[in-house]
PDB file of C-alpha atoms and ligand atoms in Angstrom:
ATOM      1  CA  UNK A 687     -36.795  74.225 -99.614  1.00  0.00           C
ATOM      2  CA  UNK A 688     -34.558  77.282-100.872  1.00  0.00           C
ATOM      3  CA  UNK A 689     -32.102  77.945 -98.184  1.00  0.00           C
ATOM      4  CA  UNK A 690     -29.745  80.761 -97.409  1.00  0.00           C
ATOM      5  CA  UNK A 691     -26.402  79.209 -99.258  1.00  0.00           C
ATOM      6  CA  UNK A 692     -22.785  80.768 -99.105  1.00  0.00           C
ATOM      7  CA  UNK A 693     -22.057  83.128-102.160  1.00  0.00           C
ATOM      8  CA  UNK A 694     -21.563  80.749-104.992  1.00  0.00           C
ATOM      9  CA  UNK A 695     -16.871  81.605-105.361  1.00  0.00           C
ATOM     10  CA  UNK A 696     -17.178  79.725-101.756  1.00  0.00           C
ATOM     11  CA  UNK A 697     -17.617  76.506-103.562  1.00  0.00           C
ATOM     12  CA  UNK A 698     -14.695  77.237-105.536  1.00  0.00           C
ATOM     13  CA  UNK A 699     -16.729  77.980-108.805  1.00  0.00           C
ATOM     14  CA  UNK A 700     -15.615  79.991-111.815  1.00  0.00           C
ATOM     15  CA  UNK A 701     -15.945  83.328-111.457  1.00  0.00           C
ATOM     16  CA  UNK A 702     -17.847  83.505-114.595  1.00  0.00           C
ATOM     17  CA  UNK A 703     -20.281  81.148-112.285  1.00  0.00           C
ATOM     18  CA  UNK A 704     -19.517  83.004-109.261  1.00  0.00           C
ATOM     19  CA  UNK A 705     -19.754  86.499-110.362  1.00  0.00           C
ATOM     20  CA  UNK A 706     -23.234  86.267-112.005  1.00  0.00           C
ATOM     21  CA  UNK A 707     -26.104  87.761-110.956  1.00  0.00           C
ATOM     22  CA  UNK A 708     -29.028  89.204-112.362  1.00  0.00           C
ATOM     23  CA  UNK A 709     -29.093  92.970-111.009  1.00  0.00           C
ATOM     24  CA  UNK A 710     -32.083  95.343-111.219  1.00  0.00           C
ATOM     25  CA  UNK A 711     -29.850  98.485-111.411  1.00  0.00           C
ATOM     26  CA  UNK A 712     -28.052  99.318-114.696  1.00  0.00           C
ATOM     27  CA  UNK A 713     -25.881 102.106-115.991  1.00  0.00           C
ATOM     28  CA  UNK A 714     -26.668 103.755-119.321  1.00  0.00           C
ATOM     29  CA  UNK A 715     -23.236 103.412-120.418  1.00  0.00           C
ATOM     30  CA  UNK A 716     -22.480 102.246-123.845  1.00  0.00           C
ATOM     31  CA  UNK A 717     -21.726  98.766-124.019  1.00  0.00           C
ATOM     32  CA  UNK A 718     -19.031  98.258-126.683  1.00  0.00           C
ATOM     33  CA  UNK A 719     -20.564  96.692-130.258  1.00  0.00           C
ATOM     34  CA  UNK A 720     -17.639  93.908-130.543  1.00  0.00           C
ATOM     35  CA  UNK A 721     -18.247  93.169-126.809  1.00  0.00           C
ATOM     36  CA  UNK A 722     -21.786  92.781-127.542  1.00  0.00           C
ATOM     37  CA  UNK A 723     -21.047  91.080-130.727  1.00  0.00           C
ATOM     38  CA  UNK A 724     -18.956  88.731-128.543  1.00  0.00           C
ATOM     39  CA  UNK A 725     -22.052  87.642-126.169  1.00  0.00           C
ATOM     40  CA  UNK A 726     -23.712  86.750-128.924  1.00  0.00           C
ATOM     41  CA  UNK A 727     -21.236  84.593-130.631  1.00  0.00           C
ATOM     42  CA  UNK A 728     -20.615  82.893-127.083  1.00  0.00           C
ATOM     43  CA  UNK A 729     -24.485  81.850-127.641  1.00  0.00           C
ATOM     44  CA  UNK A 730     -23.835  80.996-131.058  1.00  0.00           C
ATOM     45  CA  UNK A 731     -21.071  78.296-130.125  1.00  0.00           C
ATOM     46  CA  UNK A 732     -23.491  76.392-127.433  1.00  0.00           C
ATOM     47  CA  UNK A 733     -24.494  73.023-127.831  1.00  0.00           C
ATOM     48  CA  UNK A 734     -27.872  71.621-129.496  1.00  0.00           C
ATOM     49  CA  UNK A 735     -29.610  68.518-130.098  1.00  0.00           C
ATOM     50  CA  UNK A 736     -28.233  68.089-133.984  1.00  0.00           C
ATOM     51  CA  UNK A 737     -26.822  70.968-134.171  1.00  0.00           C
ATOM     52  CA  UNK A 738     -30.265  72.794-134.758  1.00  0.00           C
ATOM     53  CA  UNK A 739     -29.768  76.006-133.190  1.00  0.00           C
ATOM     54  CA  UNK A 740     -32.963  76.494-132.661  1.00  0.00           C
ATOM     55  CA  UNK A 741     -31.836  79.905-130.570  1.00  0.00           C
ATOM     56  CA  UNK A 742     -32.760  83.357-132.181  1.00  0.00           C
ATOM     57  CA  UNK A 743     -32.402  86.778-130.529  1.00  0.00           C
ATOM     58  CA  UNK A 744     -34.238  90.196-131.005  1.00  0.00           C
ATOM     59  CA  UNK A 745     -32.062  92.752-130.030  1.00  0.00           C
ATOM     60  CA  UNK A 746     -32.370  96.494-129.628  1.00  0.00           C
ATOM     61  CA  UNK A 747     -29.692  98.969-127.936  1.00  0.00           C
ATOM     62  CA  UNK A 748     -29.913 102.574-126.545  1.00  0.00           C
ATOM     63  CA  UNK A 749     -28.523 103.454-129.904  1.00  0.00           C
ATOM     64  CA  UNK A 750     -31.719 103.343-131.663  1.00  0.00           C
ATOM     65  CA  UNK A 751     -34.142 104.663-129.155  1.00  0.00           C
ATOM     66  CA  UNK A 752     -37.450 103.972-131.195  1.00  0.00           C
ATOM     67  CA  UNK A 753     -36.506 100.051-131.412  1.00  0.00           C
ATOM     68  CA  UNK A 754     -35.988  99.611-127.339  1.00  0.00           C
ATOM     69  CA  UNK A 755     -38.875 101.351-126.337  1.00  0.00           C
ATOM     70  CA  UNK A 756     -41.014  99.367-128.636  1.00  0.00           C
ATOM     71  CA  UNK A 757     -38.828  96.599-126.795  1.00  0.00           C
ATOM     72  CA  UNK A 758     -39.442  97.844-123.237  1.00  0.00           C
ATOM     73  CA  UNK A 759     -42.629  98.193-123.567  1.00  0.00           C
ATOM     74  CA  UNK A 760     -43.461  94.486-123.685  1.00  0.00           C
ATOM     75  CA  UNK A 761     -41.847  94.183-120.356  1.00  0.00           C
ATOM     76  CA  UNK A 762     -44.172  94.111-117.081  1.00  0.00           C
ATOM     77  CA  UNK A 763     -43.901  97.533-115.527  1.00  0.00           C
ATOM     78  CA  UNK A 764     -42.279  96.327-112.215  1.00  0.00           C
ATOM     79  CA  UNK A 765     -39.551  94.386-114.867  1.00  0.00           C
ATOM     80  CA  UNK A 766     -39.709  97.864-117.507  1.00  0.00           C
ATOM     81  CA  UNK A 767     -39.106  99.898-113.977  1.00  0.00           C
ATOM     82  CA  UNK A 768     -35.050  98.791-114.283  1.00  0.00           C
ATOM     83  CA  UNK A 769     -34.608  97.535-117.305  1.00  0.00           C
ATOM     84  CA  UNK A 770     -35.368 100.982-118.968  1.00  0.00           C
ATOM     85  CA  UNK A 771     -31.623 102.064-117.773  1.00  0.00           C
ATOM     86  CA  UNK A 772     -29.634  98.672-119.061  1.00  0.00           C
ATOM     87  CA  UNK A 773     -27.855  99.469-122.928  1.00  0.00           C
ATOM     88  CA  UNK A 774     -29.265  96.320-124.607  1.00  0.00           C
ATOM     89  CA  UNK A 775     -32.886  94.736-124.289  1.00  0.00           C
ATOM     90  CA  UNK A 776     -34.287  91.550-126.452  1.00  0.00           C
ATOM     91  CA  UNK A 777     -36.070  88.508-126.097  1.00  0.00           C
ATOM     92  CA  UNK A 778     -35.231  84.677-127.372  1.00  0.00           C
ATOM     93  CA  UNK A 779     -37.425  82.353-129.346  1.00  0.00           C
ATOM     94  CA  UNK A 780     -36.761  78.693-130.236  1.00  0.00           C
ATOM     95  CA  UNK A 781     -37.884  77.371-133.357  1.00  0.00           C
ATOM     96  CA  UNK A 782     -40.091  74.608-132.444  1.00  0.00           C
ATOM     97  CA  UNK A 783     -39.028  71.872-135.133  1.00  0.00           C
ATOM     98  CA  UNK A 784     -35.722  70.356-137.213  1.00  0.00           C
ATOM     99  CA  UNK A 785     -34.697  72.044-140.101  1.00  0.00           C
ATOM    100  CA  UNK A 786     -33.667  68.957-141.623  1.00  0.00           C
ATOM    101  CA  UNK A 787     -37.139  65.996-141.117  1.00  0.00           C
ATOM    102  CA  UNK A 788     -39.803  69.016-140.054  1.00  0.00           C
ATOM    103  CA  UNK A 789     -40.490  66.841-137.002  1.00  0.00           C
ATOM    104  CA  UNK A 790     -40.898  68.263-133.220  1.00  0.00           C
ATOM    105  CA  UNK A 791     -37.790  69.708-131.164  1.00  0.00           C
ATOM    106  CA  UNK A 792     -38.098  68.715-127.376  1.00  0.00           C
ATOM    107  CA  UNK A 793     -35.449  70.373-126.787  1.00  0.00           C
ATOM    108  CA  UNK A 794     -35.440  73.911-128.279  1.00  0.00           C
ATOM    109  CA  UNK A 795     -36.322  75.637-125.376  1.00  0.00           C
ATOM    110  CA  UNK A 796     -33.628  73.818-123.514  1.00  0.00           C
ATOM    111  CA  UNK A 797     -31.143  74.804-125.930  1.00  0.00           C
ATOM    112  CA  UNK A 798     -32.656  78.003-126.146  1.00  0.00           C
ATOM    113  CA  UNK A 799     -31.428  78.587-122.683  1.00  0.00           C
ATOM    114  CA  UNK A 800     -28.436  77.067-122.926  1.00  0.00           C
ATOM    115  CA  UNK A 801     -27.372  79.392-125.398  1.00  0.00           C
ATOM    116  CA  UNK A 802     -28.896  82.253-122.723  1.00  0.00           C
ATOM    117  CA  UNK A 803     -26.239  80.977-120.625  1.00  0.00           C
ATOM    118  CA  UNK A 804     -23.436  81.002-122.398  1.00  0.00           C
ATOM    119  CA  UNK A 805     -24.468  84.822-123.586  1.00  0.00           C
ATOM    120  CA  UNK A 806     -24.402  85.292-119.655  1.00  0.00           C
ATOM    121  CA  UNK A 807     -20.855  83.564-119.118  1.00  0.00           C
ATOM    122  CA  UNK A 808     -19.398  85.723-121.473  1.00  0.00           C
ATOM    123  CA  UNK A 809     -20.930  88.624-120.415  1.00  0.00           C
ATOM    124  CA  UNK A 810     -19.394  87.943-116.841  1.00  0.00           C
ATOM    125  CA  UNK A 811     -16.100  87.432-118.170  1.00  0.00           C
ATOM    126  CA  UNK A 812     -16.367  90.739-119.388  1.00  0.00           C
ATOM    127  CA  UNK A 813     -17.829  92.572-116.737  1.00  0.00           C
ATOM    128  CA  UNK A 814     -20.800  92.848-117.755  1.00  0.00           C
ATOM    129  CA  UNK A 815     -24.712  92.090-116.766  1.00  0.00           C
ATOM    130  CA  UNK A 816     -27.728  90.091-117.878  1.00  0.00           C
ATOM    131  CA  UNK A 817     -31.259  89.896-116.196  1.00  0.00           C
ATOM    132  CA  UNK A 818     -33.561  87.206-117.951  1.00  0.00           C
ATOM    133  CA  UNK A 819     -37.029  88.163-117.705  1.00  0.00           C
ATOM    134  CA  UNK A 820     -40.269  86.265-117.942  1.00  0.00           C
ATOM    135  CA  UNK A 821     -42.183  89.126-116.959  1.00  0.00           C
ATOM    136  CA  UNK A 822     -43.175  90.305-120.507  1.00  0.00           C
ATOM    137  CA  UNK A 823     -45.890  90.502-123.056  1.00  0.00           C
ATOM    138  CA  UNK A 824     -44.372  87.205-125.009  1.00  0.00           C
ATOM    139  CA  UNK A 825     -47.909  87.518-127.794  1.00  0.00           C
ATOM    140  CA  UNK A 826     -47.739  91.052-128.300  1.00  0.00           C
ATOM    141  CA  UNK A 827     -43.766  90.457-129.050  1.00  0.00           C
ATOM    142  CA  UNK A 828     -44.762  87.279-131.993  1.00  0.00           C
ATOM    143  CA  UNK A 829     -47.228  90.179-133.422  1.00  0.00           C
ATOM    144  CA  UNK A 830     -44.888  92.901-133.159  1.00  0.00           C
ATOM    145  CA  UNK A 831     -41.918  91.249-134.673  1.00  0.00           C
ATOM    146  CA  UNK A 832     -43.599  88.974-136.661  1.00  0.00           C
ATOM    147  CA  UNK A 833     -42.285  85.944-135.379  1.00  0.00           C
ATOM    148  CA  UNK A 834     -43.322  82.774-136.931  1.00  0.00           C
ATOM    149  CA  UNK A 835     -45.104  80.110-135.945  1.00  0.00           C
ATOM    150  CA  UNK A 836     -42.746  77.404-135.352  1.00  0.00           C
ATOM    151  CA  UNK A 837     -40.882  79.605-133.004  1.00  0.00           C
ATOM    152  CA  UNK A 838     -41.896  79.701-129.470  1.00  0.00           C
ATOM    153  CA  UNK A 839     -41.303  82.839-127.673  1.00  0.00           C
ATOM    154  CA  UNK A 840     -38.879  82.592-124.526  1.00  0.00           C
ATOM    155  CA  UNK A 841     -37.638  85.298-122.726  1.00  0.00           C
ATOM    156  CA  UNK A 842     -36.751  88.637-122.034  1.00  0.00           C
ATOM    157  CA  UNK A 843     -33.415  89.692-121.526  1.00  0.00           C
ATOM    158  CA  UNK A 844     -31.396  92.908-120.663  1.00  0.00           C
ATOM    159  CA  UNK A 845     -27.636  93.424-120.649  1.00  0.00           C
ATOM    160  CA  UNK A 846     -25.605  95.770-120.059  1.00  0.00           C
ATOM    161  CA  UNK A 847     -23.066  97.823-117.116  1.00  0.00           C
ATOM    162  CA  UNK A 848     -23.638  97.804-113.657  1.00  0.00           C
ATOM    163  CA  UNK A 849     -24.937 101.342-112.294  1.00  0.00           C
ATOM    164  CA  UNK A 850     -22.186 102.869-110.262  1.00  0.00           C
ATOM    165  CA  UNK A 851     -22.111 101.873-106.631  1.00  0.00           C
ATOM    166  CA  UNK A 852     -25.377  99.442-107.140  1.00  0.00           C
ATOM    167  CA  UNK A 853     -25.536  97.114-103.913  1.00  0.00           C
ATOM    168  CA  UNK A 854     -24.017  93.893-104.280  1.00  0.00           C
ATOM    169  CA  UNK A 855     -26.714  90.973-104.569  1.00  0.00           C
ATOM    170  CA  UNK A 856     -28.415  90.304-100.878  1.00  0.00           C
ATOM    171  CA  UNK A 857     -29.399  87.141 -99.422  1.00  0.00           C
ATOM    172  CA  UNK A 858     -29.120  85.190-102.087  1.00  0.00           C
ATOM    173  CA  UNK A 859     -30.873  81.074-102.041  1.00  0.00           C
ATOM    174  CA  UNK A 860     -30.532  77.728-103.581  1.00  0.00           C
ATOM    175  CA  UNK A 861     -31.843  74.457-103.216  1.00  0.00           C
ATOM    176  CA  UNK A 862     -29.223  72.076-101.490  1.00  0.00           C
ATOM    177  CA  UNK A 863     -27.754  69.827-104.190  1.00  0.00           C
ATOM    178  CA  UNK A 864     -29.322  67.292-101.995  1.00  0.00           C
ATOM    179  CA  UNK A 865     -33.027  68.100-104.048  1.00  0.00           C
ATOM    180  CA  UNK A 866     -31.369  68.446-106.896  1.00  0.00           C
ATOM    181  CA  UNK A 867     -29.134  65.091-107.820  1.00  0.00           C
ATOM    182  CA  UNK A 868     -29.580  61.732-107.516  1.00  0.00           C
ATOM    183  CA  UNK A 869     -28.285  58.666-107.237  1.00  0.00           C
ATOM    184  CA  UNK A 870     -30.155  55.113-107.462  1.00  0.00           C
ATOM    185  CA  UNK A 871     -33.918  56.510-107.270  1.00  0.00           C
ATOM    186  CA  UNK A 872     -35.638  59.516-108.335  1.00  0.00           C
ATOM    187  CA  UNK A 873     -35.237  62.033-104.693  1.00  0.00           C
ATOM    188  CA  UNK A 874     -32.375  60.109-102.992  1.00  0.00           C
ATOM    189  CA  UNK A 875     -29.689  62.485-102.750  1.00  0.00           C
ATOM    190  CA  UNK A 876     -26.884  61.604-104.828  1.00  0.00           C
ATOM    191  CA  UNK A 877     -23.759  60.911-102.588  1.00  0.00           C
ATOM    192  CA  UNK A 878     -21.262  63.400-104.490  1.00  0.00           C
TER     193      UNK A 878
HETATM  194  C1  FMN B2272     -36.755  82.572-117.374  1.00  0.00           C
HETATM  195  C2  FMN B2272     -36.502  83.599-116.288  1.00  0.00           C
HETATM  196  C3  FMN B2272     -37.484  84.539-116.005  1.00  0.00           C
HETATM  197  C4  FMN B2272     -37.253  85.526-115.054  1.00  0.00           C
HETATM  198  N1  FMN B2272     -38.177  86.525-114.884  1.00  0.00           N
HETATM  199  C5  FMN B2272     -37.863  87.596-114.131  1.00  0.00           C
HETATM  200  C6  FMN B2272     -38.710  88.752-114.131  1.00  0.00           C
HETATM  201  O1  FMN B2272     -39.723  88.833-114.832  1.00  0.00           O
HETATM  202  N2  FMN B2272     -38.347  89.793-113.334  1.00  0.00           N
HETATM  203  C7  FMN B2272     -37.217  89.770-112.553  1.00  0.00           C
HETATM  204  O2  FMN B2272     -36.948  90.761-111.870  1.00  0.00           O
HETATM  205  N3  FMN B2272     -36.378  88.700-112.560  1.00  0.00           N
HETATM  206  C8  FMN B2272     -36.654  87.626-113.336  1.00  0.00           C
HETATM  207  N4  FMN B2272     -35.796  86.553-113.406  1.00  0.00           N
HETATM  208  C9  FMN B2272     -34.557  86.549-112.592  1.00  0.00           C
HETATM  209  C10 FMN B2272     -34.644  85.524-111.472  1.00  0.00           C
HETATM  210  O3  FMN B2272     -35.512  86.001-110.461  1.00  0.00           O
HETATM  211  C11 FMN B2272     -33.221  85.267-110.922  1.00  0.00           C
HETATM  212  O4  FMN B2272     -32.431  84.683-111.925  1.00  0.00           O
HETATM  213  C12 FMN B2272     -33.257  84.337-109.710  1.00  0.00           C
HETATM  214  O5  FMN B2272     -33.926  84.935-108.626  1.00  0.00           O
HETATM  215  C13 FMN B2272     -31.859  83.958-109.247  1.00  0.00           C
HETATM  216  O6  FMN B2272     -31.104  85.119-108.967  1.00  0.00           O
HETATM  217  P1  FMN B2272     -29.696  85.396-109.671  1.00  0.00           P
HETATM  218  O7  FMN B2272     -29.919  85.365-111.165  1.00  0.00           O
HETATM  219  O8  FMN B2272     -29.277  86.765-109.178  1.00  0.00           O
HETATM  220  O9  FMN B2272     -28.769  84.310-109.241  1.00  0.00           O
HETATM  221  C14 FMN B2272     -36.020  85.541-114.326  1.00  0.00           C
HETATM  222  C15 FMN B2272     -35.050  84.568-114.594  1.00  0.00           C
HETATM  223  C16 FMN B2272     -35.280  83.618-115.570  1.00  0.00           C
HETATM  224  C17 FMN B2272     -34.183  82.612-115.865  1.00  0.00           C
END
């Protein structure tokens, strides 16, 4: 069961750990290109199964008003709602298959994310926000942005400033570690 846990910089994290959250108000301010470049090179340095990178990113910002609406408007309305206001929307796919033998990746989703992760790192170390969304139209955005085949669509993202004065994340959960990591046999809590 999820249970009420201390904010996360109690444990002693990383405050690129601790700091993290996924907010549902944004400021429209600009979010500066090489900062956003940055994110996306933090992605581009994560690790994958042979070095596939299966990870790929469509990206629109405020800048070019035409591509995020036609961005936005894959999101679910509660998720569209918020994420209107953030400076950068996209979504993630993850090429299905090695580059090199053609055969199945079982793990280009989970690099995929991964890589999400490390774009969200960085983007805490520099003050800024992402929201991941699953909440979106993920067939309309293959046919609109003809994606290929052997790329699964993942998810939605949004990045971008925190909104002046938006209230701090509230009653945050986790699972205990104790449902989470074991030791011996699958479900007995790891003693760590
Ligand atoms: C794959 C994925 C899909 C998500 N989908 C949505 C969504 O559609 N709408 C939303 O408001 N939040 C969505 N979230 C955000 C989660 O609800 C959030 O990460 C979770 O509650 C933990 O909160 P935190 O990120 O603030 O720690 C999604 C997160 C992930 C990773």
């Amino acid at each position: 069961m999820p249970v009420n846990t201390p904010e996360p910089g109690s444990a002693g994290l990383h405050s690129v750990i601790a700091k993290r959250w996924s907010p549902r108000e944004f400021s429209r301010r600009p979010v500066d290109p090489a900062q956003l470049r940055s994110l996306f090179e933090a992605a581009r340095w994560s690790p994958s199964c042979f070095n596939e990178q299966p990870w790929r990113f469509v990206v629109a910002t405020q800048e070019r008003p035409d591509q995020f609406a036609r961005l936005l408007s894959l999101l679910a309305e509660k998720n569209q709602a918020w994420a209107k206001d953030a400076w950068v929307i996209g979504f993630t796919a993850a090429r299905k298959t090695f580059t090199q033998n053609g055969l199945p990746n079982r793990f280009a989703m989970h690099d995929t994310g991964a890589a999400g992760v490390s774009l969200a790192a960085e983007a805490t170390a520099r003050n800024l926000y992402v929201h991941l969304m699953g909440g979106f139209d993920a067939e309309r955005a293959r046919t609109e942005f003809a994606v290929p085949d052997d790329f699964e669509i993942g998810a939605s993202f949004v990045v971008g400033h925190l909104k002046d004065g938006a209230s701090s994340p509230v009653a945050r959960s986790r699972k205990p570690l104790s449902e989470l990591v074991f030791d011996g046999a699958w479900g007995n809590p790891a003693e760590i």
